[in-house]
Each structure stands twice: as structure tokens, then as C-alpha cells.
PDB file of C-alpha atoms in Angstrom:
ATOM      1  CA  UNK J   1     -39.180  31.125  24.803  1.00  0.00           C
ATOM      2  CA  UNK J   2     -39.362  28.641  22.087  1.00  0.00           C
ATOM      3  CA  UNK J   3     -41.091  25.298  22.133  1.00  0.00           C
ATOM      4  CA  UNK J   4     -38.886  22.081  22.191  1.00  0.00           C
ATOM      5  CA  UNK J   5     -39.739  19.088  20.303  1.00  0.00           C
ATOM      6  CA  UNK J   6     -40.334  16.067  22.338  1.00  0.00           C
ATOM      7  CA  UNK J   7     -37.738  13.283  22.063  1.00  0.00           C
ATOM      8  CA  UNK J   8     -40.530  10.877  20.650  1.00  0.00           C
ATOM      9  CA  UNK J   9     -41.344  13.457  18.054  1.00  0.00           C
ATOM     10  CA  UNK J  10     -37.745  14.072  17.185  1.00  0.00           C
ATOM     11  CA  UNK J  11     -37.442  10.099  16.851  1.00  0.00           C
ATOM     12  CA  UNK J  12     -40.351   9.728  14.762  1.00  0.00           C
ATOM     13  CA  UNK J  13     -38.996  12.626  12.406  1.00  0.00           C
ATOM     14  CA  UNK J  14     -35.710  10.741  12.264  1.00  0.00           C
ATOM     15  CA  UNK J  15     -37.245   7.462  11.476  1.00  0.00           C
ATOM     16  CA  UNK J  16     -39.357   9.153   8.574  1.00  0.00           C
ATOM     17  CA  UNK J  17     -36.105  10.787   7.185  1.00  0.00           C
ATOM     18  CA  UNK J  18     -34.417   7.436   7.249  1.00  0.00           C
ATOM     19  CA  UNK J  19     -37.254   5.893   5.382  1.00  0.00           C
ATOM     20  CA  UNK J  20     -36.864   8.712   2.867  1.00  0.00           C
ATOM     21  CA  UNK J  21     -33.184   7.949   2.598  1.00  0.00           C
ATOM     22  CA  UNK J  22     -33.739   4.267   2.006  1.00  0.00           C
ATOM     23  CA  UNK J  23     -36.150   5.108  -0.886  1.00  0.00           C
ATOM     24  CA  UNK J  24     -33.589   7.398  -2.337  1.00  0.00           C
ATOM     25  CA  UNK J  25     -30.790   4.792  -1.987  1.00  0.00           C
ATOM     26  CA  UNK J  26     -32.901   2.086  -3.596  1.00  0.00           C
ATOM     27  CA  UNK J  27     -33.267   4.126  -6.678  1.00  0.00           C
ATOM     28  CA  UNK J  28     -29.753   5.952  -6.635  1.00  0.00           C
ATOM     29  CA  UNK J  29     -27.520   3.748  -4.338  1.00  0.00           C
ATOM     30  CA  UNK J  30     -24.765   6.387  -4.231  1.00  0.00           C
ATOM     31  CA  UNK J  31     -26.989   9.068  -2.881  1.00  0.00           C
ATOM     32  CA  UNK J  32     -27.168   9.786   0.760  1.00  0.00           C
ATOM     33  CA  UNK J  33     -29.512  12.337   2.104  1.00  0.00           C
ATOM     34  CA  UNK J  34     -28.941  11.689   5.923  1.00  0.00           C
ATOM     35  CA  UNK J  35     -26.429  14.580   6.445  1.00  0.00           C
ATOM     36  CA  UNK J  36     -28.975  16.912   4.875  1.00  0.00           C
ATOM     37  CA  UNK J  37     -31.786  15.226   7.100  1.00  0.00           C
ATOM     38  CA  UNK J  38     -29.766  15.633  10.122  1.00  0.00           C
ATOM     39  CA  UNK J  39     -29.004  19.282   9.414  1.00  0.00           C
ATOM     40  CA  UNK J  40     -32.612  19.841   8.990  1.00  0.00           C
ATOM     41  CA  UNK J  41     -33.253  18.354  12.337  1.00  0.00           C
ATOM     42  CA  UNK J  42     -30.570  20.688  13.757  1.00  0.00           C
ATOM     43  CA  UNK J  43     -32.303  23.574  12.199  1.00  0.00           C
ATOM     44  CA  UNK J  44     -35.779  22.556  13.458  1.00  0.00           C
ATOM     45  CA  UNK J  45     -34.404  22.214  16.865  1.00  0.00           C
ATOM     46  CA  UNK J  46     -32.971  25.865  16.809  1.00  0.00           C
ATOM     47  CA  UNK J  47     -36.240  27.120  15.295  1.00  0.00           C
ATOM     48  CA  UNK J  48     -38.306  25.445  18.052  1.00  0.00           C
ATOM     49  CA  UNK J  49     -35.951  26.792  20.860  1.00  0.00           C
ATOM     50  CA  UNK J  50     -33.410  24.049  21.281  1.00  0.00           C
ATOM     51  CA  UNK J  51     -29.858  25.080  21.076  1.00  0.00           C
ATOM     52  CA  UNK J  52     -27.104  23.325  19.099  1.00  0.00           C
ATOM     53  CA  UNK J  53     -25.147  20.495  20.825  1.00  0.00           C
ATOM     54  CA  UNK J  54     -22.311  21.101  23.255  1.00  0.00           C
ATOM     55  CA  UNK J  55     -18.904  20.942  21.530  1.00  0.00           C
ATOM     56  CA  UNK J  56     -17.211  17.495  21.058  1.00  0.00           C
ATOM     57  CA  UNK J  57     -14.093  17.073  22.985  1.00  0.00           C
ATOM     58  CA  UNK J  58     -11.388  16.003  20.687  1.00  0.00           C
ATOM     59  CA  UNK J  59      -7.626  15.053  21.092  1.00  0.00           C
ATOM     60  CA  UNK J  60      -5.326  14.040  18.241  1.00  0.00           C
ATOM     61  CA  UNK J  61      -3.483  10.843  18.882  1.00  0.00           C
ATOM     62  CA  UNK J  62       0.177   9.697  17.821  1.00  0.00           C
ATOM     63  CA  UNK J  63      -1.023   7.447  15.179  1.00  0.00           C
ATOM     64  CA  UNK J  64      -2.745  10.052  13.169  1.00  0.00           C
ATOM     65  CA  UNK J  65      -6.229   9.588  14.559  1.00  0.00           C
ATOM     66  CA  UNK J  66      -8.603  11.545  16.667  1.00  0.00           C
ATOM     67  CA  UNK J  67     -10.084  10.557  19.989  1.00  0.00           C
ATOM     68  CA  UNK J  68     -13.586  12.044  20.536  1.00  0.00           C
ATOM     69  CA  UNK J  69     -15.634  12.340  23.664  1.00  0.00           C
ATOM     70  CA  UNK J  70     -19.256  13.202  23.827  1.00  0.00           C
ATOM     71  CA  UNK J  71     -20.074  15.375  26.723  1.00  0.00           C
ATOM     72  CA  UNK J  72     -22.785  14.238  29.108  1.00  0.00           C
ATOM     73  CA  UNK J  73     -24.409  17.724  28.638  1.00  0.00           C
ATOM     74  CA  UNK J  74     -25.263  16.403  24.978  1.00  0.00           C
ATOM     75  CA  UNK J  75     -27.707  13.841  26.320  1.00  0.00           C
ATOM     76  CA  UNK J  76     -30.795  15.906  25.141  1.00  0.00           C
ATOM     77  CA  UNK J  77     -29.252  16.664  21.506  1.00  0.00           C
ATOM     78  CA  UNK J  78     -28.435  13.291  19.835  1.00  0.00           C
ATOM     79  CA  UNK J  79     -29.468  14.454  16.470  1.00  0.00           C
ATOM     80  CA  UNK J  80     -27.947  17.859  16.394  1.00  0.00           C
ATOM     81  CA  UNK J  81     -24.734  16.120  17.818  1.00  0.00           C
ATOM     82  CA  UNK J  82     -24.873  13.787  14.673  1.00  0.00           C
ATOM     83  CA  UNK J  83     -24.733  16.960  12.607  1.00  0.00           C
ATOM     84  CA  UNK J  84     -21.650  18.177  14.442  1.00  0.00           C
ATOM     85  CA  UNK J  85     -19.854  14.688  14.185  1.00  0.00           C
ATOM     86  CA  UNK J  86     -20.714  14.510  10.403  1.00  0.00           C
ATOM     87  CA  UNK J  87     -19.151  17.987   9.854  1.00  0.00           C
ATOM     88  CA  UNK J  88     -16.010  16.981  11.953  1.00  0.00           C
ATOM     89  CA  UNK J  89     -15.760  13.642  10.043  1.00  0.00           C
ATOM     90  CA  UNK J  90     -15.459  15.700   6.753  1.00  0.00           C
ATOM     91  CA  UNK J  91     -12.799  17.909   8.226  1.00  0.00           C
ATOM     92  CA  UNK J  92     -10.660  15.041   9.604  1.00  0.00           C
ATOM     93  CA  UNK J  93     -11.033  13.032   6.393  1.00  0.00           C
ATOM     94  CA  UNK J  94      -9.683  16.031   4.433  1.00  0.00           C
ATOM     95  CA  UNK J  95      -6.905  16.430   6.940  1.00  0.00           C
ATOM     96  CA  UNK J  96      -5.731  12.987   6.386  1.00  0.00           C
ATOM     97  CA  UNK J  97      -6.759  11.486   9.865  1.00  0.00           C
ATOM     98  CA  UNK J  98      -7.089   7.849  10.147  1.00  0.00           C
ATOM     99  CA  UNK J  99      -8.722   6.212  13.057  1.00  0.00           C
ATOM    100  CA  UNK J 100     -11.483   7.763  14.972  1.00  0.00           C
ATOM    101  CA  UNK J 101     -12.270   6.605  18.583  1.00  0.00           C
ATOM    102  CA  UNK J 102     -15.631   7.918  19.789  1.00  0.00           C
ATOM    103  CA  UNK J 103     -16.399   7.586  23.603  1.00  0.00           C
ATOM    104  CA  UNK J 104     -20.184   7.974  24.411  1.00  0.00           C
ATOM    105  CA  UNK J 105     -21.195   8.126  27.996  1.00  0.00           C
ATOM    106  CA  UNK J 106     -24.219   6.214  29.117  1.00  0.00           C
ATOM    107  CA  UNK J 107     -26.381   9.232  29.556  1.00  0.00           C
ATOM    108  CA  UNK J 108     -26.017   9.971  25.819  1.00  0.00           C
ATOM    109  CA  UNK J 109     -26.481   6.382  24.531  1.00  0.00           C
ATOM    110  CA  UNK J 110     -29.324   7.656  22.132  1.00  0.00           C
ATOM    111  CA  UNK J 111     -26.385   9.088  20.114  1.00  0.00           C
ATOM    112  CA  UNK J 112     -24.849   5.666  19.380  1.00  0.00           C
ATOM    113  CA  UNK J 113     -27.484   5.012  16.520  1.00  0.00           C
ATOM    114  CA  UNK J 114     -26.446   8.222  14.767  1.00  0.00           C
ATOM    115  CA  UNK J 115     -22.781   7.448  14.969  1.00  0.00           C
ATOM    116  CA  UNK J 116     -23.582   3.979  13.486  1.00  0.00           C
ATOM    117  CA  UNK J 117     -25.286   5.551  10.705  1.00  0.00           C
ATOM    118  CA  UNK J 118     -22.129   7.573   9.991  1.00  0.00           C
ATOM    119  CA  UNK J 119     -19.771   4.391   9.765  1.00  0.00           C
ATOM    120  CA  UNK J 120     -18.744   3.946  13.474  1.00  0.00           C
ATOM    121  CA  UNK J 121     -18.699   0.346  14.797  1.00  0.00           C
ATOM    122  CA  UNK J 122     -18.900  -0.862  18.303  1.00  0.00           C
ATOM    123  CA  UNK J 123     -15.510  -1.540  19.692  1.00  0.00           C
ATOM    124  CA  UNK J 124     -16.290  -2.313  23.424  1.00  0.00           C
ATOM    125  CA  UNK J 125     -18.706  -1.224  26.145  1.00  0.00           C
ATOM    126  CA  UNK J 126     -18.291  -0.633  29.981  1.00  0.00           C
ATOM    127  CA  UNK J 127     -21.184   0.117  32.407  1.00  0.00           C
ATOM    128  CA  UNK J 128     -20.574   3.919  32.131  1.00  0.00           C
ATOM    129  CA  UNK J 129     -19.669   4.243  28.438  1.00  0.00           C
ATOM    130  CA  UNK J 130     -19.507   2.552  24.893  1.00  0.00           C
ATOM    131  CA  UNK J 131     -16.447   3.154  22.673  1.00  0.00           C
ATOM    132  CA  UNK J 132     -16.952   3.121  18.849  1.00  0.00           C
ATOM    133  CA  UNK J 133     -14.447   3.252  15.972  1.00  0.00           C
ATOM    134  CA  UNK J 134     -14.272   4.409  12.472  1.00  0.00           C
ATOM    135  CA  UNK J 135     -11.301   3.875  10.119  1.00  0.00           C
ATOM    136  CA  UNK J 136     -11.308   6.745   7.507  1.00  0.00           C
ATOM    137  CA  UNK J 137      -8.875   5.719   4.697  1.00  0.00           C
ATOM    138  CA  UNK J 138     -10.846   3.755   2.169  1.00  0.00           C
ATOM    139  CA  UNK J 139      -7.668   2.512   0.313  1.00  0.00           C
ATOM    140  CA  UNK J 140      -6.331   0.351   3.040  1.00  0.00           C
ATOM    141  CA  UNK J 141      -7.897  -2.062   5.862  1.00  0.00           C
ATOM    142  CA  UNK J 142      -8.273  -0.887   9.399  1.00  0.00           C
ATOM    143  CA  UNK J 143      -5.353  -1.823  11.642  1.00  0.00           C
ATOM    144  CA  UNK J 144      -7.322  -0.725  14.676  1.00  0.00           C
ATOM    145  CA  UNK J 145      -6.894  -3.206  17.546  1.00  0.00           C
ATOM    146  CA  UNK J 146      -9.926  -5.284  18.872  1.00  0.00           C
ATOM    147  CA  UNK J 147     -10.781  -4.809  22.461  1.00  0.00           C
ATOM    148  CA  UNK J 148      -9.485  -7.424  25.117  1.00  0.00           C
ATOM    149  CA  UNK J 149      -7.087  -8.826  22.839  1.00  0.00           C
ATOM    150  CA  UNK J 150      -3.801 -10.813  22.998  1.00  0.00           C
ATOM    151  CA  UNK J 151      -0.976  -9.607  20.981  1.00  0.00           C
ATOM    152  CA  UNK J 152       1.842 -11.929  19.888  1.00  0.00           C
ATOM    153  CA  UNK J 153       5.255 -10.448  19.451  1.00  0.00           C
ATOM    154  CA  UNK J 154       8.479 -11.540  17.970  1.00  0.00           C
ATOM    155  CA  UNK J 155      12.023 -10.368  18.775  1.00  0.00           C
ATOM    156  CA  UNK J 156      15.575 -11.336  18.055  1.00  0.00           C
ATOM    157  CA  UNK J 157      19.058 -10.485  19.116  1.00  0.00           C
ATOM    158  CA  UNK J 158      21.446  -9.967  16.361  1.00  0.00           C
ATOM    159  CA  UNK J 159      25.161 -10.167  17.200  1.00  0.00           C
ATOM    160  CA  UNK J 160      27.982  -9.798  14.782  1.00  0.00           C
ATOM    161  CA  UNK J 161      31.305 -11.283  14.877  1.00  0.00           C
ATOM    162  CA  UNK J 162      32.882  -8.202  16.767  1.00  0.00           C
ATOM    163  CA  UNK J 163      30.155  -8.685  19.450  1.00  0.00           C
ATOM    164  CA  UNK J 164      28.028  -5.734  18.421  1.00  0.00           C
ATOM    165  CA  UNK J 165      24.319  -5.989  19.146  1.00  0.00           C
ATOM    166  CA  UNK J 166      21.842  -4.754  16.562  1.00  0.00           C
ATOM    167  CA  UNK J 167      19.370  -2.213  17.959  1.00  0.00           C
ATOM    168  CA  UNK J 168      16.507  -0.329  16.194  1.00  0.00           C
ATOM    169  CA  UNK J 169      14.768   2.830  17.009  1.00  0.00           C
ATOM    170  CA  UNK J 170      11.077   3.003  17.798  1.00  0.00           C
ATOM    171  CA  UNK J 171       9.356   4.949  15.207  1.00  0.00           C
ATOM    172  CA  UNK J 172       5.842   5.025  16.697  1.00  0.00           C
ATOM    173  CA  UNK J 173       5.474   4.034  20.321  1.00  0.00           C
ATOM    174  CA  UNK J 174       2.284   3.195  22.358  1.00  0.00           C
ATOM    175  CA  UNK J 175       3.422   5.816  24.859  1.00  0.00           C
ATOM    176  CA  UNK J 176       5.036   9.192  24.461  1.00  0.00           C
ATOM    177  CA  UNK J 177       7.662   8.242  27.067  1.00  0.00           C
ATOM    178  CA  UNK J 178       8.990   5.460  24.761  1.00  0.00           C
ATOM    179  CA  UNK J 179       8.904   7.530  21.567  1.00  0.00           C
ATOM    180  CA  UNK J 180      12.135   7.351  19.791  1.00  0.00           C
ATOM    181  CA  UNK J 181      13.718   4.899  22.281  1.00  0.00           C
ATOM    182  CA  UNK J 182      16.159   2.102  21.013  1.00  0.00           C
ATOM    183  CA  UNK J 183      15.236  -1.539  21.375  1.00  0.00           C
ATOM    184  CA  UNK J 184      15.999  -5.057  19.986  1.00  0.00           C
ATOM    185  CA  UNK J 185      14.484  -5.719  16.700  1.00  0.00           C
ATOM    186  CA  UNK J 186      10.998  -7.109  16.719  1.00  0.00           C
ATOM    187  CA  UNK J 187       7.416  -6.069  16.977  1.00  0.00           C
ATOM    188  CA  UNK J 188       3.840  -7.523  16.771  1.00  0.00           C
ATOM    189  CA  UNK J 189       3.184 -10.554  14.862  1.00  0.00           C
ATOM    190  CA  UNK J 190       0.275 -10.371  12.441  1.00  0.00           C
ATOM    191  CA  UNK J 191      -2.053 -13.145  12.079  1.00  0.00           C
ATOM    192  CA  UNK J 192      -2.412 -14.672   8.657  1.00  0.00           C
ATOM    193  CA  UNK J 193      -5.859 -15.638   7.066  1.00  0.00           C
TER     194      UNK J 193
END
């Protein structure tokens, strides 16, 4: 039976590793040692008797992104879970995935800091969870919608002299049921400025 590090000890170790990263980044701005540091924390937990994190639950969405859920059973392994997320992000980026949606239950709230360090931003929160997002493509701005938003749509009816109505086919629909359906031309209006 191994000894498990206390959460306070793990937090202290992570804080020291972040200080080290800040020192390295101040001398070499392109360097990041956080993935290595998180890996070392994971290895330390294994040596001291802690297991790896429970697997993340993932599902690809129809927009080329990934929906990720942190299991409640991961509450005691936020640092090891950070290592797992870092590995997955590399895989998803290499596979050309776009938006990442990370759902963290309240019991695993300590994991939000690790996700933020890896580029996730808060999207919204409810009493039982927090949702964070990350846009992977670096050559285009994120089109991920804000939470609790209003969308303005535009549409039109085009009729020719023979009385035929122009219809267009839905390329990417918010629901699988509507995928490929025919509709009047239109869509979401983008805000300028």
C-alpha cells in the first residue's frame, strides 16, 4: 500500500512548478514546461500509490469539435486529469478537431484551473457544473457561441417569373434530425464591429 500525497502538498508542488514555468517563460517566452510538470505530478502520484485519473468521457460533435465530460470519480486526481487532457488536446489538434467543450462537475471544480492553464475559457456555469471551451485552430477566430445569447437571423423568399420558389439545403444543422433538409435561403446574421 503506497502513501498518497495530500491535496495541500500536491497544490504546493503545482504552485512551485508554475513558479518555475514563469521563470522559464520570462527568459524563453516560447518555452512551456507545464506539460512536463503535470506529467511529473502524475508520475509522483503513481509512485506514492495514487492511480491515474478515470478516463474522460468524449463525444465528437457534428461541427468538427469534441464534447468532453470530467467524471465525478476524478475529484481526487485534478493534476493527473490535467495530464490526460493535455494528451488528448494534442491528439485532437493533430486530427483537425476544432471546438472543445469541457464540462466539469462541481465535485471536480479544482480541475478548472488546470483546464484554464491549457487554454480553456469559462463559457457558463450552473449550480452543478461549469462549462469551458477552447478553440483549437490558430489561423481563424473562434465562432463558438456565447452562452445565453440572442441570435438574429435573416431569410428571404425568392420567386421567379414561373412561380418557382428558391430553396437551399441545410449543410450543417444544429440537430441531426434537420441535417440535409430543405429550407428558404437565410441564416444567422453576424454582428459587425
